[in-house]
């Protein structure tokens, strides 16, 4: 059996199990997916996972070449409205857990985090509505031309050596925060091996670095800006050597002691009221 066929076999096993327990993900377990239909729970899950970004009618035509087996787009939408989206997150986690012997790079899982925008159908009431520039150069009145669009920002955690996605966090394009998303995905990561995470420019932050330092088995490589517009510009001024320095000093909240001892630093602390 080839590796490709083995992956499909593992995915089929996970989706079959998810369809068996579909009542845990249905909004109305007592009645959803209880009647016999062309698109039962298993067919709905596999059809959704096989979609490639075309319009719904084209996706259904590709999934069901025989016209007698095909259902309408309305029928698919009705089945989709019964399911909580967390079903597909559980399928992702369960599928990744079937990877018992992952490919390693010198003993490490090699991961990458990046983000990408996806366009949604325009809806003026959508929470994902934002304004985007339609041209780079200003117009005659020195104002940039903008238009409304519905964009969703997907933050992806990807296993490079094993060619699989480990996690995904969706945010509004208008209020996205890639750094907090990266911290969230790394905190939820559960692996049996040490790993190295690669991140591009835009992820540099002392908060993310400190979280990476405190996570067990976590190592990271982040591309940094070192010019004037860099997010952590002070790094470019540091020498290429260890910069830690041990210091010993005394702190007091007494002004009299500070005056008596020039080497003592005063710390202004509010007095607690009892």
Coordinates of C-alpha atoms in Angstrom, one line a residue:
X1 CA 0.0 0.0 0.0
X2 CA 1.4 3.4 -1.0
X3 CA 1.7 6.3 1.5
X4 CA -1.0 8.2 -0.4
X5 CA -3.5 5.3 -0.1
X6 CA -2.6 4.8 3.5
X7 CA -3.4 8.5 4.2
X8 CA -6.8 8.2 2.5
X9 CA -7.6 5.0 4.4
X10 CA -6.8 6.7 7.7
X11 CA -9.0 9.7 6.7
X12 CA -11.9 7.4 5.7
X13 CA -11.6 5.7 9.1
X14 CA -11.8 9.1 11.0
X15 CA -14.7 10.4 8.9
X16 CA -16.6 7.2 9.3
X17 CA -16.2 7.4 13.1
X18 CA -17.3 11.1 13.0
X19 CA -20.4 10.2 11.1
X20 CA -21.2 7.5 13.6
X21 CA -21.1 10.1 16.4
X22 CA -22.7 12.9 14.4
X23 CA -25.3 13.5 17.2
X24 CA -22.5 15.0 19.3
X25 CA -22.1 17.7 16.7
X26 CA -25.7 18.3 15.6
X27 CA -27.6 21.3 16.9
X28 CA -30.7 19.1 17.4
X29 CA -29.5 15.6 18.1
X30 CA -32.9 14.1 18.6
X31 CA -34.0 14.8 15.0
X32 CA -31.0 15.9 12.9
X33 CA -29.6 13.2 10.5
X34 CA -32.2 10.7 11.7
X35 CA -34.1 10.4 8.4
X36 CA -32.8 8.5 5.4
X37 CA -31.6 10.9 2.8
X38 CA -29.3 11.0 -0.2
X39 CA -26.9 13.2 1.8
X40 CA -26.5 11.4 5.1
X41 CA -23.9 12.4 7.7
X42 CA -21.0 10.4 6.1
X43 CA -21.7 11.8 2.6
X44 CA -22.0 15.3 3.9
X45 CA -18.6 15.1 5.7
X46 CA -16.7 13.6 2.8
X47 CA -18.3 16.0 0.3
X48 CA -17.3 19.0 2.4
X49 CA -13.8 17.8 2.8
X50 CA -13.4 17.2 -0.9
X51 CA -14.4 20.7 -2.0
X52 CA -11.9 22.8 -3.8
X53 CA -13.2 26.4 -3.7
X54 CA -15.5 26.3 -6.7
X55 CA -19.2 27.4 -6.6
X56 CA -21.5 25.0 -4.7
X57 CA -23.2 23.6 -7.9
X58 CA -19.8 22.9 -9.5
X59 CA -18.6 21.1 -6.3
X60 CA -21.7 18.9 -6.2
X61 CA -21.4 18.1 -9.9
X62 CA -17.8 17.0 -9.4
X63 CA -18.6 15.0 -6.2
X64 CA -21.5 13.2 -7.9
X65 CA -21.0 12.7 -11.6
X66 CA -24.1 10.6 -11.9
X67 CA -27.1 12.9 -12.1
X68 CA -29.4 10.4 -10.3
X69 CA -27.1 10.5 -7.2
X70 CA -26.7 14.3 -7.2
X71 CA -28.7 16.5 -4.8
X72 CA -29.4 20.2 -5.0
X73 CA -27.4 23.0 -3.5
X74 CA -30.4 23.8 -1.2
X75 CA -30.3 20.2 0.1
X76 CA -26.6 20.5 0.9
X77 CA -27.2 23.8 2.7
X78 CA -30.0 22.3 4.8
X79 CA -27.7 19.5 6.0
X80 CA -24.8 22.0 6.7
X81 CA -27.0 24.1 8.9
X82 CA -27.5 21.2 11.2
X83 CA -23.9 20.7 12.1
X84 CA -21.6 22.6 14.5
X85 CA -18.4 23.6 12.7
X86 CA -16.3 22.2 15.5
X87 CA -16.9 18.8 13.9
X88 CA -14.2 19.5 11.3
X89 CA -11.7 20.6 14.0
X90 CA -12.3 17.3 15.8
X91 CA -11.7 15.5 12.5
X92 CA -8.5 17.4 12.0
X93 CA -7.2 16.5 15.5
X94 CA -8.2 12.9 15.2
X95 CA -6.6 12.5 11.8
X96 CA -3.3 14.0 13.0
X97 CA -3.4 11.5 16.0
X98 CA -3.2 8.6 13.5
X99 CA 0.3 9.7 12.5
X100 CA 2.2 7.3 14.8
X101 CA 5.6 7.6 13.2
X102 CA 5.9 11.1 11.8
X103 CA 8.8 12.1 9.6
X104 CA 11.5 14.0 11.6
X105 CA 14.2 16.5 10.7
X106 CA 17.3 15.6 12.8
X107 CA 15.0 14.4 15.6
X108 CA 12.6 17.4 15.4
X109 CA 9.1 17.9 14.0
X110 CA 9.5 20.8 11.5
X111 CA 6.5 23.2 11.6
X112 CA 5.6 26.5 10.1
X113 CA 3.0 29.2 11.0
X114 CA 1.7 31.7 8.5
X115 CA -1.6 33.5 7.6
X116 CA -3.6 34.1 4.5
X117 CA -6.8 36.0 3.6
X118 CA -9.9 34.4 2.1
X119 CA -12.7 36.3 0.4
X120 CA -16.3 35.6 1.5
X121 CA -19.5 36.6 -0.4
X122 CA -20.2 40.3 0.2
X123 CA -22.6 41.1 3.0
X124 CA -22.9 44.6 4.5
X125 CA -23.9 43.1 7.8
X126 CA -21.1 40.5 8.0
X127 CA -18.7 40.7 11.0
X128 CA -15.9 40.1 8.5
X129 CA -16.6 43.3 6.5
X130 CA -13.6 45.6 6.0
X131 CA -12.3 48.3 3.7
X132 CA -9.5 47.5 1.3
X133 CA -7.5 49.6 -1.1
X134 CA -8.3 49.2 -4.8
X135 CA -5.2 51.1 -6.0
X136 CA -1.8 51.9 -4.5
X137 CA -1.4 55.5 -5.7
X138 CA -3.6 58.3 -4.3
X139 CA -6.2 60.0 -6.5
X140 CA -6.2 63.7 -7.4
X141 CA -7.7 64.7 -4.1
X142 CA -5.0 62.8 -2.2
X143 CA -7.4 60.1 -1.0
X144 CA -6.9 56.4 -1.6
X145 CA -9.8 54.5 -3.3
X146 CA -11.3 51.9 -1.1
X147 CA -14.1 49.4 -1.3
X148 CA -15.9 47.1 1.1
X149 CA -15.1 43.4 1.1
X150 CA -15.7 40.5 3.4
X151 CA -12.3 38.9 4.3
X152 CA -11.4 36.2 6.8
X153 CA -7.9 35.7 8.0
X154 CA -6.8 32.1 8.5
X155 CA -3.8 31.4 10.7
X156 CA -2.3 28.0 9.8
X157 CA 0.0 25.7 11.7
X158 CA 1.6 23.3 9.2
X159 CA 3.9 20.2 9.5
X160 CA 6.4 20.6 6.7
X161 CA 7.9 17.1 6.7
X162 CA 4.6 15.3 7.0
X163 CA 2.6 17.6 4.6
X164 CA -0.3 18.0 7.0
X165 CA -2.1 20.8 8.8
X166 CA -2.0 20.7 12.6
X167 CA -4.2 23.6 13.5
X168 CA -6.2 26.6 12.1
X169 CA -7.4 29.7 13.8
X170 CA -9.8 32.0 11.9
X171 CA -10.0 35.8 12.6
X172 CA -11.6 38.8 11.1
X173 CA -9.3 40.5 8.7
X174 CA -10.0 43.9 10.3
X175 CA -9.1 42.8 13.8
X176 CA -6.6 40.0 13.1
X177 CA -3.6 39.5 15.4
X178 CA -1.2 36.9 14.0
X179 CA 1.0 37.0 17.0
X180 CA -1.7 36.1 19.5
X181 CA -3.0 33.4 17.1
X182 CA 0.5 31.9 16.9
X183 CA 0.7 31.8 20.8
X184 CA -2.7 30.2 21.0
X185 CA -1.9 27.5 18.5
X186 CA 1.4 26.7 20.1
X187 CA -0.1 26.5 23.6
X188 CA -2.7 23.9 22.3
X189 CA -0.1 21.9 20.5
X190 CA 0.4 18.3 21.8
X191 CA 3.3 16.4 20.2
X192 CA 5.4 13.5 21.2
X193 CA 8.6 15.0 19.8
X194 CA 10.6 18.2 20.0
X195 CA 9.7 20.6 17.3
X196 CA 11.0 23.7 15.5
X197 CA 8.5 26.4 14.4
X198 CA 9.4 28.7 11.5
X199 CA 7.7 32.1 11.3
X200 CA 8.1 34.9 8.8
X201 CA 8.3 38.7 9.4
X202 CA 5.3 40.0 11.3
X203 CA 5.5 37.4 14.1
X204 CA 8.4 39.0 16.0
X205 CA 7.4 40.0 19.5
X206 CA 8.9 39.6 22.9
X207 CA 5.6 38.1 24.1
X208 CA 5.7 35.3 21.5
X209 CA 9.4 34.7 22.2
X210 CA 8.8 34.3 25.9
X211 CA 5.9 31.9 25.4
X212 CA 8.1 29.9 23.1
X213 CA 10.8 29.8 25.8
X214 CA 8.3 28.5 28.4
X215 CA 6.7 25.8 26.2
X216 CA 8.3 22.3 26.6
X217 CA 10.1 20.9 23.5
X218 CA 9.5 24.2 21.6
X219 CA 12.2 25.8 19.4
X220 CA 11.5 28.6 17.0
X221 CA 13.1 30.5 14.1
X222 CA 11.5 33.9 13.3
X223 CA 12.6 36.2 10.5
X224 CA 13.1 39.7 11.8
X225 CA 13.1 43.2 10.4
X226 CA 16.3 45.0 11.4
X227 CA 15.9 48.3 9.5
X228 CA 14.2 51.5 10.6
X229 CA 10.7 50.1 10.3
X230 CA 11.5 47.0 12.3
X231 CA 9.1 45.9 15.0
X232 CA 12.0 45.1 17.3
X233 CA 14.5 47.7 16.1
X234 CA 16.8 47.5 19.2
X235 CA 17.9 44.0 18.1
X236 CA 19.9 45.5 15.2
X237 CA 22.0 47.5 17.7
X238 CA 23.0 44.6 19.8
X239 CA 26.4 43.0 19.5
X240 CA 26.7 39.4 18.2
X241 CA 27.5 38.0 21.6
X242 CA 25.8 37.2 24.9
X243 CA 24.4 40.3 26.4
X244 CA 23.2 39.1 29.8
X245 CA 24.6 41.1 32.8
X246 CA 24.3 40.2 36.5
X247 CA 23.6 43.2 38.7
X248 CA 23.2 43.6 42.4
X249 CA 21.5 46.6 44.0
X250 CA 19.4 47.6 47.0
X251 CA 15.8 49.0 46.7
X252 CA 14.0 51.0 49.4
X253 CA 10.8 53.0 49.7
X254 CA 12.4 55.3 52.3
X255 CA 13.7 58.7 51.1
X256 CA 15.8 59.1 54.2
X257 CA 17.7 55.8 53.5
X258 CA 18.3 56.8 49.9
X259 CA 19.8 60.1 51.1
X260 CA 22.0 58.3 53.6
X261 CA 23.2 55.7 51.1
X262 CA 23.9 57.0 47.6
X263 CA 24.0 53.5 46.1
X264 CA 20.4 52.7 47.1
X265 CA 17.6 53.1 44.6
X266 CA 14.2 54.3 45.8
X267 CA 11.0 52.6 44.7
X268 CA 7.8 54.6 45.0
X269 CA 5.1 52.1 46.2
X270 CA 1.6 53.0 47.3
X271 CA 0.9 52.2 51.0
X272 CA -1.8 49.6 51.5
X273 CA -4.7 50.8 53.6
X274 CA -6.0 48.5 56.3

